[in-house]
PDB file of C-alpha atoms in Angstrom:
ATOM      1  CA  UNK A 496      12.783 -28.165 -15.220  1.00  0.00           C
ATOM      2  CA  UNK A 497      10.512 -25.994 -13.333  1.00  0.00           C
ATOM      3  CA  UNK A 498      11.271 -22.586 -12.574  1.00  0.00           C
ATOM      4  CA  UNK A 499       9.536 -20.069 -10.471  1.00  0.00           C
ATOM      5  CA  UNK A 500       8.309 -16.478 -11.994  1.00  0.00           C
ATOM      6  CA  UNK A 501       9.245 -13.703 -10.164  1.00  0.00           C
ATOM      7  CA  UNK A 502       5.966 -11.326  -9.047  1.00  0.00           C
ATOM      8  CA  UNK A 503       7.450  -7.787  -8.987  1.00  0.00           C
ATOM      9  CA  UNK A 504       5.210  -5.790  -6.019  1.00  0.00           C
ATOM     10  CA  UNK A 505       5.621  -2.204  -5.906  1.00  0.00           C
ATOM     11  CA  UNK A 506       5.213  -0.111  -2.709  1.00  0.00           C
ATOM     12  CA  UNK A 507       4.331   2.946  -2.229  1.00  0.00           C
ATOM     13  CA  UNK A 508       4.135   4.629   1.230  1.00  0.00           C
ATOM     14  CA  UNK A 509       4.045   7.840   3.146  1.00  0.00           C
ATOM     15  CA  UNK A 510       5.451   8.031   7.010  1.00  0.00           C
ATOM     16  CA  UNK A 511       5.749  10.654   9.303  1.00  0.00           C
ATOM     17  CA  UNK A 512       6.125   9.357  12.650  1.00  0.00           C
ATOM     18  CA  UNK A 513       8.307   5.489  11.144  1.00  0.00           C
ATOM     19  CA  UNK A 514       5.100   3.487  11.923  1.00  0.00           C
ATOM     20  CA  UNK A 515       4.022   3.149   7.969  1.00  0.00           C
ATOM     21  CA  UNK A 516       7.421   2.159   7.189  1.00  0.00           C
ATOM     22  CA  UNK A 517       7.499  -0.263  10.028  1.00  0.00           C
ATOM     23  CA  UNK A 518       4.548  -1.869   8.055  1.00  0.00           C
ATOM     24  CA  UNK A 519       6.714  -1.693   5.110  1.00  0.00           C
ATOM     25  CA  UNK A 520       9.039  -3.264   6.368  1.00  0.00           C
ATOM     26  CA  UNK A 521       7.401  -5.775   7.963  1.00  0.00           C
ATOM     27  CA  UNK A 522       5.337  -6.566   5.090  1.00  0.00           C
ATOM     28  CA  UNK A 523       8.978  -7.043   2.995  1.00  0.00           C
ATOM     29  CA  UNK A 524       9.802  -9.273   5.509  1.00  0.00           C
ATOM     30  CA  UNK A 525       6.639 -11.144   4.935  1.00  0.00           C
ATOM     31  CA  UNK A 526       6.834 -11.736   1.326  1.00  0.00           C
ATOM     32  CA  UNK A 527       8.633 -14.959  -0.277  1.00  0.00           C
ATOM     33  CA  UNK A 528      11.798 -15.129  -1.938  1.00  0.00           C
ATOM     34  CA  UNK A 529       9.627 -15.595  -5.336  1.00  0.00           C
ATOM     35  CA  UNK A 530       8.726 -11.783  -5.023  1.00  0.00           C
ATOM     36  CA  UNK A 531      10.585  -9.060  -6.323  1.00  0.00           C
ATOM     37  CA  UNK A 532       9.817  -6.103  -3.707  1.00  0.00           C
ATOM     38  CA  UNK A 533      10.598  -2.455  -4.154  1.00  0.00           C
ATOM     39  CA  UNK A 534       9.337   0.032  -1.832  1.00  0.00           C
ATOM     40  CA  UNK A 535       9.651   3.716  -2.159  1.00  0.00           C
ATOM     41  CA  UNK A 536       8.253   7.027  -0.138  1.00  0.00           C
ATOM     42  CA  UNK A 537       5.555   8.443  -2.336  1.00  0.00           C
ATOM     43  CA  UNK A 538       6.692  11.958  -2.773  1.00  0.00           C
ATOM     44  CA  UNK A 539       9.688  10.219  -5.201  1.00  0.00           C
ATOM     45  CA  UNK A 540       7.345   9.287  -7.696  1.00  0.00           C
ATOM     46  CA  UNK A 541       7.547  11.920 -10.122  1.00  0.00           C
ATOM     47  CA  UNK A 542       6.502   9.899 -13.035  1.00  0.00           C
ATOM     48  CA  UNK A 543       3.721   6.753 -12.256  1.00  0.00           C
ATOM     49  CA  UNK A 544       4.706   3.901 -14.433  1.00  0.00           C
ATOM     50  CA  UNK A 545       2.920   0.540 -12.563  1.00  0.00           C
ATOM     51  CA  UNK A 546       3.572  -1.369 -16.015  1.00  0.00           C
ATOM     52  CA  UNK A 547       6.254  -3.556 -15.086  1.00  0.00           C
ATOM     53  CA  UNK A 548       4.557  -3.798 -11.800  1.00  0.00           C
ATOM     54  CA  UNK A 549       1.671  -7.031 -10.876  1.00  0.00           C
ATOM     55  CA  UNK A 550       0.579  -6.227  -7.884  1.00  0.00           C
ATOM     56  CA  UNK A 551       1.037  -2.103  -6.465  1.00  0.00           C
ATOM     57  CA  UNK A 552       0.226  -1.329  -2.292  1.00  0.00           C
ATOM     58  CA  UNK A 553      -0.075   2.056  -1.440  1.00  0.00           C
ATOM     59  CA  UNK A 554       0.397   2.796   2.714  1.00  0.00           C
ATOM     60  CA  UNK A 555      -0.874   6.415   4.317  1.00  0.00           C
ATOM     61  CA  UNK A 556      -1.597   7.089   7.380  1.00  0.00           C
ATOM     62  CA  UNK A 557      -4.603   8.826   8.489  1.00  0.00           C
ATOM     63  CA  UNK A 558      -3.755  12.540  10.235  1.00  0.00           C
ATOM     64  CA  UNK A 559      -5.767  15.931  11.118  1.00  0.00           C
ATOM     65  CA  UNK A 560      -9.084  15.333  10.454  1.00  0.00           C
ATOM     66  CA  UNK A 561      -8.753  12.016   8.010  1.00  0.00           C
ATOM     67  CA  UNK A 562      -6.364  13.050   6.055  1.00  0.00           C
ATOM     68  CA  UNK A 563      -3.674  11.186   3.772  1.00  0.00           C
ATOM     69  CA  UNK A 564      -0.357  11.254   5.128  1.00  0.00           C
ATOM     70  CA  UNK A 565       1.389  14.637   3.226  1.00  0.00           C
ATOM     71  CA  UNK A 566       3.635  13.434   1.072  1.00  0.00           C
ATOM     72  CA  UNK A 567       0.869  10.962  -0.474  1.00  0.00           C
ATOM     73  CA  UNK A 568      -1.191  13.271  -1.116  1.00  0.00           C
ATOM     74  CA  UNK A 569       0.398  14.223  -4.588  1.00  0.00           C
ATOM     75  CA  UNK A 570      -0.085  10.270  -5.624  1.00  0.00           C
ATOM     76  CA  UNK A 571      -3.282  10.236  -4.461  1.00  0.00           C
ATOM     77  CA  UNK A 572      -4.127  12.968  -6.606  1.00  0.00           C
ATOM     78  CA  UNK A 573      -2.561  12.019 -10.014  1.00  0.00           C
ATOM     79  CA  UNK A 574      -4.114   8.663  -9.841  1.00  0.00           C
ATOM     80  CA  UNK A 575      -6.631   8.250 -12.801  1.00  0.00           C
ATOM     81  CA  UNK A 576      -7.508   5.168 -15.109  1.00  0.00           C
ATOM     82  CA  UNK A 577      -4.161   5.581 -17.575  1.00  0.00           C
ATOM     83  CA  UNK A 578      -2.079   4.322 -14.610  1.00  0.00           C
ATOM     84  CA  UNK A 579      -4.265   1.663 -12.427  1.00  0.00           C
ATOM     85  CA  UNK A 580      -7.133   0.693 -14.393  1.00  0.00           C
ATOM     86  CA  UNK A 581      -7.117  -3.139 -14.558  1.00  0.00           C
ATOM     87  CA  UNK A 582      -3.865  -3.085 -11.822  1.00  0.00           C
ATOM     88  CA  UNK A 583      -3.927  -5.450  -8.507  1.00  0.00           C
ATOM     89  CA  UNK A 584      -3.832  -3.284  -5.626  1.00  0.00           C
ATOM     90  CA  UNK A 585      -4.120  -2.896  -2.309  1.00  0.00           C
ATOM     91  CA  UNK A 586      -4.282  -0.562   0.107  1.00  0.00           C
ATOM     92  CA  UNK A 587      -2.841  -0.508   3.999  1.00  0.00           C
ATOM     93  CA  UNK A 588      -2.070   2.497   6.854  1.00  0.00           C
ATOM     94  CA  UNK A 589      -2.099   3.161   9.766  1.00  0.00           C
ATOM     95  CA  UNK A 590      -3.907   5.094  13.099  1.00  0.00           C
ATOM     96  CA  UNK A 591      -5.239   5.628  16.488  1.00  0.00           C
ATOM     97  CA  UNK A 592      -9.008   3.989  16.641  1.00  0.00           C
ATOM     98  CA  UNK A 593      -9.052   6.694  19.461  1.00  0.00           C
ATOM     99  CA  UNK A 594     -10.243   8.671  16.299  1.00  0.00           C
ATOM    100  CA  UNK A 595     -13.264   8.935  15.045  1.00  0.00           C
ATOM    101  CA  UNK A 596     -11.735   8.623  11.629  1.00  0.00           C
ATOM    102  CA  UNK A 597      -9.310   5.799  11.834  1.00  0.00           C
ATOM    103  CA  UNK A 598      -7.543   4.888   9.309  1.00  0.00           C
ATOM    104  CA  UNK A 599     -10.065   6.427   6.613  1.00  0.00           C
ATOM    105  CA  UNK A 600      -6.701   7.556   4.376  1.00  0.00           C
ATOM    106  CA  UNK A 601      -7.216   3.603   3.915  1.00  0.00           C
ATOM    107  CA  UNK A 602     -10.803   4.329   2.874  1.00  0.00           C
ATOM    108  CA  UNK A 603      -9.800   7.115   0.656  1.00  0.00           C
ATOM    109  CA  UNK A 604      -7.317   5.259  -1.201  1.00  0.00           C
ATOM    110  CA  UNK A 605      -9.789   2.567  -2.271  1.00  0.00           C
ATOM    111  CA  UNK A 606     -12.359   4.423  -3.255  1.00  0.00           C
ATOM    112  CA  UNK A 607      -9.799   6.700  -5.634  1.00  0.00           C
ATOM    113  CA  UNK A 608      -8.692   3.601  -6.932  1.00  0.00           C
ATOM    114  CA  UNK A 609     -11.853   1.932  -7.757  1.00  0.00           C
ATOM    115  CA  UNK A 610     -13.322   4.730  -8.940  1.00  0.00           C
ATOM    116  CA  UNK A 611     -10.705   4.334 -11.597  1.00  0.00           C
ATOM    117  CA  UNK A 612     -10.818   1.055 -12.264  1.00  0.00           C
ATOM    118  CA  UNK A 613      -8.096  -0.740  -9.580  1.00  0.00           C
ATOM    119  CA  UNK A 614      -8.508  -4.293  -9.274  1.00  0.00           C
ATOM    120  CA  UNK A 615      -8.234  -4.406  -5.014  1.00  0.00           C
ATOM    121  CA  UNK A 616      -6.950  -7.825  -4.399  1.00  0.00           C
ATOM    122  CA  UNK A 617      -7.328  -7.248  -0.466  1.00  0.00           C
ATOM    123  CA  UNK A 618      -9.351  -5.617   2.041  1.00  0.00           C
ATOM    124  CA  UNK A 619      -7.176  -2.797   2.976  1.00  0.00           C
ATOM    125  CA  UNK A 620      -4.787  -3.426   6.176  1.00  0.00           C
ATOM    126  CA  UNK A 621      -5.610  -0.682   9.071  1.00  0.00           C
ATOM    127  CA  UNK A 622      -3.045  -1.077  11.442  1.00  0.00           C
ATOM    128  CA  UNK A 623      -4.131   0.564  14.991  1.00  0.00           C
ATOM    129  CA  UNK A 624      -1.020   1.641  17.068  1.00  0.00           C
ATOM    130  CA  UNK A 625       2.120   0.043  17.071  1.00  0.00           C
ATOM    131  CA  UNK A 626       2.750  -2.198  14.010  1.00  0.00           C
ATOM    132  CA  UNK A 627       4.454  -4.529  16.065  1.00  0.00           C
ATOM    133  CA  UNK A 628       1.239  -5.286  18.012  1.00  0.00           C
ATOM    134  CA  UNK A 629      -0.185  -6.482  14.933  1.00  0.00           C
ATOM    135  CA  UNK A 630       2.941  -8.294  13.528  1.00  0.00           C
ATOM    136  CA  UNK A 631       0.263 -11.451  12.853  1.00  0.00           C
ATOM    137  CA  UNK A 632      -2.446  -9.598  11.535  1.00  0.00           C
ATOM    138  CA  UNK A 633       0.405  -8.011   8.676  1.00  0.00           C
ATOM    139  CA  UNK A 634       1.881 -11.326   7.928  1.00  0.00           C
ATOM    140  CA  UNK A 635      -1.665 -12.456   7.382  1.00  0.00           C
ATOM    141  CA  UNK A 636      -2.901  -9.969   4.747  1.00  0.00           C
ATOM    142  CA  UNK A 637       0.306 -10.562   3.199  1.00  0.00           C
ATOM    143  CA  UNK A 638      -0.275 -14.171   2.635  1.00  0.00           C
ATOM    144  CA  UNK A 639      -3.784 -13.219   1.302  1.00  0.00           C
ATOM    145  CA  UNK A 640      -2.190 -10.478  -1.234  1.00  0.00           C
ATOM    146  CA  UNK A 641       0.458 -12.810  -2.747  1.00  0.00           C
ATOM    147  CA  UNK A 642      -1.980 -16.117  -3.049  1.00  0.00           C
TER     148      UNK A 642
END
């Protein structure tokens, strides 16, 4: 008999205005039933443990002057090998491209996590606006991240 194994996806997101959690949920929504999903704000992470975890997406938006979203910022500053070197990840926010800086908390993220030895699966997701004008463009990185 042939049973399916479970991929356990960890998400990790900062949202101030509901539009990076409208990605999170959306992306939940987008996953199938043979992933396990948990999604949690950032700022709860007081200890990073990704070891039970195959695949880890971290969602900022981009504010001020390209910055991550606050209560990333923490996250994205206790990254370092110990926790994602060799770890699938990928990375996916959101912004106005009225800014010259769109999305770049997206840009930041990958580089941190690269530069300590991530494995990004996916070109990270930059949603511009409302995530529900770009319901098709989510559900397609999606499919890419869980392939």
């Amino acid at each position: 008999m042939f049973t399916h194994t479970l991929m356990n996806i960890l998400i990790l997101f900062g949202s101030t205005t509901g539009n990076t959690q409208m990605v999170v949920d959306m992306i939940e929504s987008a996953l199938p039933d043979t992933v396990n999903v948990e999604a949690h704000p950032g700022s709860d992470m007081d200890v990073i443990d990704f070891s039970d975890q195959d695949i880890v997406l971290f969602g900022s938006s981009t504010w001020g002057n390209g910055d991550i979203q606050e209560s990333m910022q923490d996250l994205y500053d206790d990254l370092s090998p110990e926790y994602v070197d060799g770890k699938k990840v990928a990375v996916f926010g959101c912004g106005d491209s009225a800014f010259p800086l769109f999305c770049k908390a997206v840009d930041l993220f990958e580089a941190k996590l690269k530069e300590n030895g991530a494995d990004i699966i996916q070109d990270g997701l930059k949603v511009d606006g409302m995530p529900v004008d770009s319901q098709d463009e989510i559900e397609a990185w999606v499919s890419t991240i869980v392939e």
